[in-house]
PDB file of C-alpha atoms in Angstrom:
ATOM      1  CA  UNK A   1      -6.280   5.183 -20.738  1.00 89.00           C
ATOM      2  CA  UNK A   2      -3.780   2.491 -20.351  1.00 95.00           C
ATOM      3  CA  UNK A   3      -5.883   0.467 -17.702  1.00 98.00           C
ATOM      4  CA  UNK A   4      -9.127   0.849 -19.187  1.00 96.00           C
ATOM      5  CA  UNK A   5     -11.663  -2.184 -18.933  1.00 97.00           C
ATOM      6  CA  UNK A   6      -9.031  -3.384 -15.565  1.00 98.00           C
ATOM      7  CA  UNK A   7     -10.688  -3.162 -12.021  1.00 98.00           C
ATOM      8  CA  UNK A   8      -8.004  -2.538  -8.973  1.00 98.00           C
ATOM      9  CA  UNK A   9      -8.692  -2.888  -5.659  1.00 98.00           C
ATOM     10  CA  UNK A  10      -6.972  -0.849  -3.337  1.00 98.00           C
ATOM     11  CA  UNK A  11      -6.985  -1.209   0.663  1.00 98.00           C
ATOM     12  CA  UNK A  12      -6.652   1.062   2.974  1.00 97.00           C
ATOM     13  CA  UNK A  13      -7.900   3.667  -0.078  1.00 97.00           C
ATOM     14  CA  UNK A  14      -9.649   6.338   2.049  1.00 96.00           C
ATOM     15  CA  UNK A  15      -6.578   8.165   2.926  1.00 95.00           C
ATOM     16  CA  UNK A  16      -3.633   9.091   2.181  1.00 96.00           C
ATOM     17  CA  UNK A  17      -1.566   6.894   0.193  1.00 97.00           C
ATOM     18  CA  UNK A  18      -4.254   4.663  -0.631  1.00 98.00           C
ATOM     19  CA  UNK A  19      -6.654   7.766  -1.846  1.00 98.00           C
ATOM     20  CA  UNK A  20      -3.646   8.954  -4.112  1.00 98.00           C
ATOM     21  CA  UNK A  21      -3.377   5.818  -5.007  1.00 98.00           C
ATOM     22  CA  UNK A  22      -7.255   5.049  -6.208  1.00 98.00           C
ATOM     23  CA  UNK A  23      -7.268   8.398  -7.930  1.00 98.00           C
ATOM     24  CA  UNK A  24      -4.446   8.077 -10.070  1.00 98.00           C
ATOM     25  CA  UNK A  25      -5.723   4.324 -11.113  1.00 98.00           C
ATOM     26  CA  UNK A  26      -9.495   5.792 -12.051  1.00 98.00           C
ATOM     27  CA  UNK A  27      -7.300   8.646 -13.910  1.00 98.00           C
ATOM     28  CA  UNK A  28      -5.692   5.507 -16.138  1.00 98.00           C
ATOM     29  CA  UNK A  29      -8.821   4.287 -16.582  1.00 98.00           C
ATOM     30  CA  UNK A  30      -9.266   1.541 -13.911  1.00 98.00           C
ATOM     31  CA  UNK A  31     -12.827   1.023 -12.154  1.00 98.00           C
ATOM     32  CA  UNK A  32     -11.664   1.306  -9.256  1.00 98.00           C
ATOM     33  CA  UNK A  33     -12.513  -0.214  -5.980  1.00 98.00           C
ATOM     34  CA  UNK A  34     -11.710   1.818  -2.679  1.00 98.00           C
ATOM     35  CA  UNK A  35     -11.654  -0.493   0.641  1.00 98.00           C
ATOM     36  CA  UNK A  36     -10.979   0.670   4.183  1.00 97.00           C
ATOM     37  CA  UNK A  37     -12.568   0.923   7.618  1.00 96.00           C
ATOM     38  CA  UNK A  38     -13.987   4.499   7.380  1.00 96.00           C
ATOM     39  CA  UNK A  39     -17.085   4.786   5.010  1.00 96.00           C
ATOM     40  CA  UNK A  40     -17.661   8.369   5.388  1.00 97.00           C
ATOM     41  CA  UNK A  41     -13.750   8.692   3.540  1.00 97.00           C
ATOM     42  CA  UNK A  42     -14.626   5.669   1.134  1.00 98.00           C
ATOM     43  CA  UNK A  43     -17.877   7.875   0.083  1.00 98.00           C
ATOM     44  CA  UNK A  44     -15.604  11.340  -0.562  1.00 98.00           C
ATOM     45  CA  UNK A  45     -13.068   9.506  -2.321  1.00 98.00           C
ATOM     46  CA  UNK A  46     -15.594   8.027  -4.479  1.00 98.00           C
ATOM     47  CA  UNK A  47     -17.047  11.347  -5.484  1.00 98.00           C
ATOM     48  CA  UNK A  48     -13.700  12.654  -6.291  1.00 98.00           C
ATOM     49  CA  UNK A  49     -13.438   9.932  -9.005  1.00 98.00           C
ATOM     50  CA  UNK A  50     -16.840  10.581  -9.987  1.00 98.00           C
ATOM     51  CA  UNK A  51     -16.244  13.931 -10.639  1.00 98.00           C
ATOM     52  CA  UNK A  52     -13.222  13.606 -12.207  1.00 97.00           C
ATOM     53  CA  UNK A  53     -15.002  10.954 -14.865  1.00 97.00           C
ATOM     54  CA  UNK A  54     -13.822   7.981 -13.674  1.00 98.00           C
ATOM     55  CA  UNK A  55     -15.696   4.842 -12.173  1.00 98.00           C
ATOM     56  CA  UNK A  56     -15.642   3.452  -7.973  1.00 98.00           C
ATOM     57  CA  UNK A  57     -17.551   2.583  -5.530  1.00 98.00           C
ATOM     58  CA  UNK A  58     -16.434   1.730  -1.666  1.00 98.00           C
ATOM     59  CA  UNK A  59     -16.452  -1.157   0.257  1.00 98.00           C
ATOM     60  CA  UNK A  60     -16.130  -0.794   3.858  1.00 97.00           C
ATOM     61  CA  UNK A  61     -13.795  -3.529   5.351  1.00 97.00           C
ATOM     62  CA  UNK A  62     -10.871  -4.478   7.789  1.00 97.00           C
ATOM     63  CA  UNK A  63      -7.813  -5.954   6.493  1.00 96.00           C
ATOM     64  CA  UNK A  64      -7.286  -7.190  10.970  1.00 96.00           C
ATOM     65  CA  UNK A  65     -10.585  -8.948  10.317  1.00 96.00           C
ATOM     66  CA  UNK A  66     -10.215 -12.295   8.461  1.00 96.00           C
ATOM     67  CA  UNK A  67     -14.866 -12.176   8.193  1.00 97.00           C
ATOM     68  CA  UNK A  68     -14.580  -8.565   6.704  1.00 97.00           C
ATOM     69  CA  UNK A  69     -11.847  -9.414   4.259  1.00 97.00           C
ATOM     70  CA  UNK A  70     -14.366 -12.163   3.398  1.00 97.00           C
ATOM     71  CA  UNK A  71     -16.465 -10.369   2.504  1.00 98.00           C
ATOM     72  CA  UNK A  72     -14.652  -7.801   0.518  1.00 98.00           C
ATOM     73  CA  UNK A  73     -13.364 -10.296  -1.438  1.00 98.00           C
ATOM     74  CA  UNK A  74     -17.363 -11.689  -2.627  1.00 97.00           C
ATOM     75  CA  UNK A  75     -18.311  -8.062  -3.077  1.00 97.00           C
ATOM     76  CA  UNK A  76     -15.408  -7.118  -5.071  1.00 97.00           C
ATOM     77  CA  UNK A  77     -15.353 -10.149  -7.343  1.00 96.00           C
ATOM     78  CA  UNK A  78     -13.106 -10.148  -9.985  1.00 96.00           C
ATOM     79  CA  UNK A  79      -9.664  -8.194  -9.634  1.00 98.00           C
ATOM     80  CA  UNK A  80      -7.035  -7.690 -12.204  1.00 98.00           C
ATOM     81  CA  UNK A  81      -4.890  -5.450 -10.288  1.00 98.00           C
ATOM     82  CA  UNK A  82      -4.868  -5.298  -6.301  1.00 98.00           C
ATOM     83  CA  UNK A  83      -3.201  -3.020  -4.346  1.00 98.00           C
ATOM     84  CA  UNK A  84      -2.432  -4.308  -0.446  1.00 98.00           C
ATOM     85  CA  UNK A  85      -1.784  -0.686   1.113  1.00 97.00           C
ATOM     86  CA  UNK A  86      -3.870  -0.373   4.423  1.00 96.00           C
ATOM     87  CA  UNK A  87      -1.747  -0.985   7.371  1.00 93.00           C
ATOM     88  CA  UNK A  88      -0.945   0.110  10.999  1.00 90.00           C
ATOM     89  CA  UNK A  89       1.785   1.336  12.864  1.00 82.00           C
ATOM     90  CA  UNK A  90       1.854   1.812  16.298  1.00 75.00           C
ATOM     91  CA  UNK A  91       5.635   2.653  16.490  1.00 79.00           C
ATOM     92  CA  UNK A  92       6.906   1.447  19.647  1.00 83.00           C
ATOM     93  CA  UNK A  93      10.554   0.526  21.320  1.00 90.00           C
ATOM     94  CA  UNK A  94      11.041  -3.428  21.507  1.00 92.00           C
ATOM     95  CA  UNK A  95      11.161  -3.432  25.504  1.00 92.00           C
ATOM     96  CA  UNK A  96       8.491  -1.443  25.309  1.00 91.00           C
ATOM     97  CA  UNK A  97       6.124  -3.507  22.507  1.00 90.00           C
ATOM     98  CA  UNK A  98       2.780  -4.778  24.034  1.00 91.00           C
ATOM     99  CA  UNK A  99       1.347  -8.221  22.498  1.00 93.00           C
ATOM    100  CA  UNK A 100      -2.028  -6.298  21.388  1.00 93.00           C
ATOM    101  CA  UNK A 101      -0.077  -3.875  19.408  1.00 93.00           C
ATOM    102  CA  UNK A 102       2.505  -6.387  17.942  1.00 93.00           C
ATOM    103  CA  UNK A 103      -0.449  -8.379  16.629  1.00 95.00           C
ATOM    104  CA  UNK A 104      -2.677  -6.318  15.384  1.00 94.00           C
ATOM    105  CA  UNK A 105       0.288  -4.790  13.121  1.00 95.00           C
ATOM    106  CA  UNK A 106       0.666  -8.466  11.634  1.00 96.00           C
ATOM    107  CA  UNK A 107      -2.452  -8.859  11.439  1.00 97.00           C
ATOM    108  CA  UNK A 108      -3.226  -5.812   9.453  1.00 96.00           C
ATOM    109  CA  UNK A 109      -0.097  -5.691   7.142  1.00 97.00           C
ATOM    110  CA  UNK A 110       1.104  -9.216   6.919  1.00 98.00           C
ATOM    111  CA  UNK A 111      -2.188 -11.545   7.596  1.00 98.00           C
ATOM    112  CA  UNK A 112      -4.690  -9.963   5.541  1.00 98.00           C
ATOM    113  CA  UNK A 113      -2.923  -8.669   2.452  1.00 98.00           C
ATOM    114  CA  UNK A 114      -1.822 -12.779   2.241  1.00 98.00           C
ATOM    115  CA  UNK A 115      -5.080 -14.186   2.731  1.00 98.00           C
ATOM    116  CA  UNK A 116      -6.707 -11.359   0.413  1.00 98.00           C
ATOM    117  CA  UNK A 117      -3.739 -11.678  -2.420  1.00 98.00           C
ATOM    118  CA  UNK A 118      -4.694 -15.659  -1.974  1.00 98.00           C
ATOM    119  CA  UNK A 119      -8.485 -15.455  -2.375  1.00 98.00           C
ATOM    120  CA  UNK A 120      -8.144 -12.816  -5.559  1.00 98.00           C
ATOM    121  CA  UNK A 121      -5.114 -14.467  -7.302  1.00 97.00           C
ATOM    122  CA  UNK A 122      -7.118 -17.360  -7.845  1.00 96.00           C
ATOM    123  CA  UNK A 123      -8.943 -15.909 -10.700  1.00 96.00           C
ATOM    124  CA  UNK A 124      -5.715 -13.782 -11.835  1.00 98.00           C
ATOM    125  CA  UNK A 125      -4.022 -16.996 -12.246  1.00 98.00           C
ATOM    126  CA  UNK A 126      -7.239 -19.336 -14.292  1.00 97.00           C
ATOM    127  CA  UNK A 127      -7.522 -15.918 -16.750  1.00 97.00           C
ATOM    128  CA  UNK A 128      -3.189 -15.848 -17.123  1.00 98.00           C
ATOM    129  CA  UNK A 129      -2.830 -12.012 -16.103  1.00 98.00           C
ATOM    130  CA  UNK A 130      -3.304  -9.572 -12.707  1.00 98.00           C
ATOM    131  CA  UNK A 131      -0.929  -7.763 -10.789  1.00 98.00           C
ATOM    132  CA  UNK A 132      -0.545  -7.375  -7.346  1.00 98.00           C
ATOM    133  CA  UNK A 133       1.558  -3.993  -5.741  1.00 98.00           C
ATOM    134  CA  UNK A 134       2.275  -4.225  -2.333  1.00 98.00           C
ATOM    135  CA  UNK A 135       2.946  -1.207  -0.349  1.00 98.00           C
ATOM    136  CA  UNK A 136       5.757  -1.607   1.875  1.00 97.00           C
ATOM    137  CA  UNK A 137       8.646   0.693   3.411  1.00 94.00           C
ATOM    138  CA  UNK A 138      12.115   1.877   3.642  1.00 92.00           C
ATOM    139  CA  UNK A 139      11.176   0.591   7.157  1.00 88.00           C
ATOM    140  CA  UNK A 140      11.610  -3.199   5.433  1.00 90.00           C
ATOM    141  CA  UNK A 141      15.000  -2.168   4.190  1.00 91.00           C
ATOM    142  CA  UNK A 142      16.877  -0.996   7.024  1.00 86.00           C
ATOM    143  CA  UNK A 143      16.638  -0.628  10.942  1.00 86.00           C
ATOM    144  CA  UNK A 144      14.605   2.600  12.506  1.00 84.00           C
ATOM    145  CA  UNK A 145      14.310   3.127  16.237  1.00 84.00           C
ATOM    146  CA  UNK A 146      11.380   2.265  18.116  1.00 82.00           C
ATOM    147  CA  UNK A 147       9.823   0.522  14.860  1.00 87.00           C
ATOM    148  CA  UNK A 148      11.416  -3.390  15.105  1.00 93.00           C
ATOM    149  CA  UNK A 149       7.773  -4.447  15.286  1.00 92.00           C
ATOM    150  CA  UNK A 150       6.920  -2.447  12.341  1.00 92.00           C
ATOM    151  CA  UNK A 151       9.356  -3.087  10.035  1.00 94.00           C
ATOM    152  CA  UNK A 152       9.102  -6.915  10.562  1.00 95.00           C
ATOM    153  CA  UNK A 153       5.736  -6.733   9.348  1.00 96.00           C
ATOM    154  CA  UNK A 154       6.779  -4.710   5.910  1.00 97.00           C
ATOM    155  CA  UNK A 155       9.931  -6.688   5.364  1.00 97.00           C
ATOM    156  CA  UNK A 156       7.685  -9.938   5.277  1.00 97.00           C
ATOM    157  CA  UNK A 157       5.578  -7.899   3.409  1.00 98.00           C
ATOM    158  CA  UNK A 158       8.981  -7.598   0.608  1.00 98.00           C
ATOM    159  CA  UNK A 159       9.153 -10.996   1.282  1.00 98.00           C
ATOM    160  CA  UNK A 160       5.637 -12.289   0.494  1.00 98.00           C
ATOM    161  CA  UNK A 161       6.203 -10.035  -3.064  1.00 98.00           C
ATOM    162  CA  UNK A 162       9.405 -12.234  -3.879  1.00 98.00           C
ATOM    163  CA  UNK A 163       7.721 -15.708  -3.279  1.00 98.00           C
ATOM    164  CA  UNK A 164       4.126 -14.438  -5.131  1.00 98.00           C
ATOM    165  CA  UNK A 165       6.125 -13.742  -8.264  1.00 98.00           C
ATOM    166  CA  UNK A 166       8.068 -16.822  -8.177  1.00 98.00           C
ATOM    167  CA  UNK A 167       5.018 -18.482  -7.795  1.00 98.00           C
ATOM    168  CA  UNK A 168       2.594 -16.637 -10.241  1.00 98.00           C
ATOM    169  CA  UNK A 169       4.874 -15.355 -12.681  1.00 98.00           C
ATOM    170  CA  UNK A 170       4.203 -18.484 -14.720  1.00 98.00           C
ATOM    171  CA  UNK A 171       0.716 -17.381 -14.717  1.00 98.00           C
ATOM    172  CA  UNK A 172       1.175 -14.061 -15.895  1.00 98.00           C
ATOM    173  CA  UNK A 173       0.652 -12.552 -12.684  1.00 98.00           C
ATOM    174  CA  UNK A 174       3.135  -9.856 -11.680  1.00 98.00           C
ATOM    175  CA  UNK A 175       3.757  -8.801  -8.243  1.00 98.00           C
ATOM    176  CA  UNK A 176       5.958  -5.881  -6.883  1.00 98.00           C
ATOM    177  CA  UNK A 177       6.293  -3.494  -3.806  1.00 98.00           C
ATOM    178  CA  UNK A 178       6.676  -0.656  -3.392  1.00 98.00           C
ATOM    179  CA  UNK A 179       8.509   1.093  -0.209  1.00 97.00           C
ATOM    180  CA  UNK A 180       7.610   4.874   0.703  1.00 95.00           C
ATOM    181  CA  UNK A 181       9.688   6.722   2.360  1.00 91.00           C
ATOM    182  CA  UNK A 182       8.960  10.031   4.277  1.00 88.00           C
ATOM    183  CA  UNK A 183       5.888  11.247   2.879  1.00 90.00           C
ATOM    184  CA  UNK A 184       3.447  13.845   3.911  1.00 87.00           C
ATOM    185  CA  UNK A 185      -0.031  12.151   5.120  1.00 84.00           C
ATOM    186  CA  UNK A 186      -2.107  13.222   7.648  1.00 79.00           C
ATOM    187  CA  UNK A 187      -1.561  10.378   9.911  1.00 76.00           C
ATOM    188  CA  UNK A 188       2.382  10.701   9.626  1.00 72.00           C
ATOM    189  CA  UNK A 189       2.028  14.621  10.496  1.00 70.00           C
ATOM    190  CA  UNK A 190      -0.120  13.399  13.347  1.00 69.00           C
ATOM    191  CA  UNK A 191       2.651  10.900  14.615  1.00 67.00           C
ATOM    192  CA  UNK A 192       5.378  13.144  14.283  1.00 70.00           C
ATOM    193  CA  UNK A 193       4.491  17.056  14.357  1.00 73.00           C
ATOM    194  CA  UNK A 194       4.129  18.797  10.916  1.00 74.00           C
ATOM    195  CA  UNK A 195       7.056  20.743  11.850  1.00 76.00           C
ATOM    196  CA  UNK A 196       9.389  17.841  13.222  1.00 77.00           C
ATOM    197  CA  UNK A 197       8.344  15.680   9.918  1.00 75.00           C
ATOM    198  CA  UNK A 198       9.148  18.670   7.961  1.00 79.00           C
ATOM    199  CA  UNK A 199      12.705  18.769   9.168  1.00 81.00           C
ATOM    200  CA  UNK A 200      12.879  14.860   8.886  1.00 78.00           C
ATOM    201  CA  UNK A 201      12.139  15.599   5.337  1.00 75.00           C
ATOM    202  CA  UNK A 202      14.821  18.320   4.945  1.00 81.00           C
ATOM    203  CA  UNK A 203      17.252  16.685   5.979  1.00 82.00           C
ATOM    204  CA  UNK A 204      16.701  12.618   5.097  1.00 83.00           C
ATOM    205  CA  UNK A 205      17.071  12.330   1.495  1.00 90.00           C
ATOM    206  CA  UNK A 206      19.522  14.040  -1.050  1.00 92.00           C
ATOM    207  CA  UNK A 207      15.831  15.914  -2.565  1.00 90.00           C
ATOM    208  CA  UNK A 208      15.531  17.483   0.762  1.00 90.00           C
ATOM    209  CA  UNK A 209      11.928  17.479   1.072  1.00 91.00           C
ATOM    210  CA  UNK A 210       8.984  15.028   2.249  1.00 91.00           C
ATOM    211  CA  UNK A 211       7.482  13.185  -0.191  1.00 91.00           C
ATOM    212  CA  UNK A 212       3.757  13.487  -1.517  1.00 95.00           C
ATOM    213  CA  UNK A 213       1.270  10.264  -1.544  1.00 97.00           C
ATOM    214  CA  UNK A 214       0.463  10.991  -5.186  1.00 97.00           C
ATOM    215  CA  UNK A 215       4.437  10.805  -5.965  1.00 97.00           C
ATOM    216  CA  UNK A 216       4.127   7.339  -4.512  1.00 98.00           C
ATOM    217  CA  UNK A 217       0.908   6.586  -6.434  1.00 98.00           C
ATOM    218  CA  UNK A 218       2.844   7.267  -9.608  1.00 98.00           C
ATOM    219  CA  UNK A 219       5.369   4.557  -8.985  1.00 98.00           C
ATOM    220  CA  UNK A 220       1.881   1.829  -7.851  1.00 98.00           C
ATOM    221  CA  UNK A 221       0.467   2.806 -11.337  1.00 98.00           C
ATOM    222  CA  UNK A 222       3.927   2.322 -13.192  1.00 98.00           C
ATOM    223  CA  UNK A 223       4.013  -1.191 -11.879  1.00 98.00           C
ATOM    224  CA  UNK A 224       0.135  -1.718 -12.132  1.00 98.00           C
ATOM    225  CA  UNK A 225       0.486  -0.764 -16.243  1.00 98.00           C
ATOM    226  CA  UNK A 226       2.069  -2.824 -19.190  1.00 97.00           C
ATOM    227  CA  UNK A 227       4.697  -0.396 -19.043  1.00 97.00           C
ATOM    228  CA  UNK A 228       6.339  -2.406 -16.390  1.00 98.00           C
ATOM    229  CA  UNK A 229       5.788  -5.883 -17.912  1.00 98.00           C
ATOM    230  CA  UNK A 230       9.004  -7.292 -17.677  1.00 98.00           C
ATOM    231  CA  UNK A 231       9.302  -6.416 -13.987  1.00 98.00           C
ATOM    232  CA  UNK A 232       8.519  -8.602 -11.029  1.00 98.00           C
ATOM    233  CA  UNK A 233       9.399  -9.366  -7.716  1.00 98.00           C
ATOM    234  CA  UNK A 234      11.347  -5.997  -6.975  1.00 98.00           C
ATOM    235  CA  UNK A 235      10.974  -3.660  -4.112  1.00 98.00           C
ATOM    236  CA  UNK A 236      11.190  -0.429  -5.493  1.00 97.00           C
ATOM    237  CA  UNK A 237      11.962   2.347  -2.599  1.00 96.00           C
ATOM    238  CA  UNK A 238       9.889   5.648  -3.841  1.00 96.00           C
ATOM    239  CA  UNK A 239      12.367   8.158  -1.005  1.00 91.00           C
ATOM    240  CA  UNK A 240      13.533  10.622  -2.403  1.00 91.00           C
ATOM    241  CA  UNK A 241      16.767   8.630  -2.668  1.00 91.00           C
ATOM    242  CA  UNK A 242      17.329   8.075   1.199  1.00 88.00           C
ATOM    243  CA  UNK A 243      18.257   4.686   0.726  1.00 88.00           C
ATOM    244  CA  UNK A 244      21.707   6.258  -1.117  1.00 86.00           C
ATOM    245  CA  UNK A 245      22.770   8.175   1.675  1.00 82.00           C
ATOM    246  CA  UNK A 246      21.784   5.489   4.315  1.00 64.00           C
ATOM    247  CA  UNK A 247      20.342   7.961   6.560  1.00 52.00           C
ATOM    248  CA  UNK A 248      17.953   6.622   9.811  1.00 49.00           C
ATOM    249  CA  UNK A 249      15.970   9.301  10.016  1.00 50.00           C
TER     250      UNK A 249
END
C-alpha cells in the first residue's frame, strides 16, 4: 500500500481515464477524491472503491468554471497528489474552429488545471512533498488533423508540467504528464465508431491494438509513487509505442 495515508485528487474521475485512474490510486492505498461534472458517475465510482476496500468520496465540479473549481479546492482541502485529467475535445478543422469551442477547450484543459495546481500546491510546497500528474496527449507531441485547437491546449498542458517542476522541485514537489494515446473510452468510441477506432488501433502503434484507461492509470500511479522519485518534468507518452513509428493516425 505504497500511497497509504496520501489523498489524490483526480478530475475529470467519473469516466474513463479518470475512473481507471481513481481506482488504481484507492487500490495503492490513496483516499481518494473523484471530481467531475456528473454526480450520478462520481457516486458509482465511489462505490466501486468502497467495495473494493478502499476510501472516496465525490465532489461534483467544473474544471471551465473558475467558482466550481473554488470550491473543489475548500472541499477537498489538503492534496498530496493531484491528478489534472478532465478535459474536452471538440475536434474540429482550423477554418472550421468556432470561438465557443476554442475556449471552452482552454478553459477546461489549460485554465483550470493551472489555477487548481496553483491553489493546491500551496500546501504541497509549505509541507516539502506532493505530486502533480498531468494528463496530456500524443496530440501535444505531434500534428493530427482537424485537432490544432486541441492539441494547443495539451501541449501547454506539457508545457505547464516543465515550468511546475522547475519551479517546485526545490520544494519537493514533483510534476509529470502523462500523454495517452489511442485508448478505448466510451467517449472516444463515441467520436470515432467502435469499429473505425478499432482499426485506428490496429494499425497505429507497433502493439497493434487500442489501449485500455487502466493501462494508462498504471503509468499516473508509477509517477504518483516513490518509485518514480527521481523523475520530474517528463512527458511520458503511454501509446503503445506510436510515437516510434511516427504514425498520424
Amino acid at each position: 500500500m505504497e500511497l497509504q495515508n496520501q489523498t489524490a485528487l483526480v478530475t475529470g474521475g467519473g469516466s474513463g481515464i479518470g475512473r481507471a485512474a481513481a481506482l488504481v490510486l484507492a487500490g495503492a492505498g490513496a483516499f481518494v477524491i473523484v471530481a467531475g461534472r456528473n454526480a450520478d458517475r462520481l457516486a458509482k465510482v465511489v462505490a466501486e472503491i468502497k467495495a473494493a476496500g478502499g476510501e472516496a468520496r465525490g465532489i461534483s465540479a467544473d474544471m471551465g468554471d473558475l467558482d466550481s473549481l473554488q470550491r473543489l479546492v475548500e472541499e477537498a482541502g489538503e492534496v498530496d497528489i493531484l491528478v489534472n485529467n478532465a478535459g474536452v475535445y471538440p475536434f474540429g478543422p482550423t477554418l472550421q474552429q468556432g470561438v465557443e469551442e476554442f475556449d471552452q477547450m482552454f478553459g477546461t484543459n489549460v485554465r483550470g488545471p493551472f489555477f487548481l495546481t496553483a491553489a493546491l500546491a500551496v500546501r504541497m510546497v509549505a509541507k516539502g512533498s506532493g505530486t502533480v500528474i498531468n494528463v496530456s496527449s500524443t496530440a501535444s507531441l505531434r500534428g493530427f488533423p482537424g485537432a490544432a485547437a486541441y492539441g494547443a491546449t495539451k501541449a501547454a498542458l506539457d508545457s505547464l508540467t516543465r515550468a511546475w517542476a522547475a519551479e517546485f522541485g526545490g520544494s519537493g514537489v514533483r510534476v509529470n504528464s502523462v500523454a495517452p494515446g489511442t485508448i478505448r473510452t466510451d467517449n472516444a468510441l463515441k467520436t470515432r465508431g467502435e469499429k473505425e477506432f478499432e482499426e485506428v488501433g490496429r494499425r497505429s502503434n507497433p502493439l497493434g491494438r487500442l489501449g485500455r484507461p487502466d493501462e494508462v492509470a498504471e503509468a499516473i500511479l508509477f509517477l504518483a509513487s516513490p518509485r518514480s522519485s527521481y523523475i520530474t518534468g517528463v512527458t511520458l507518452p503511454v501509446d503503445g509505442g506510436s510515437m516510434s513509428v511516427g504514425s498520424c493516425e
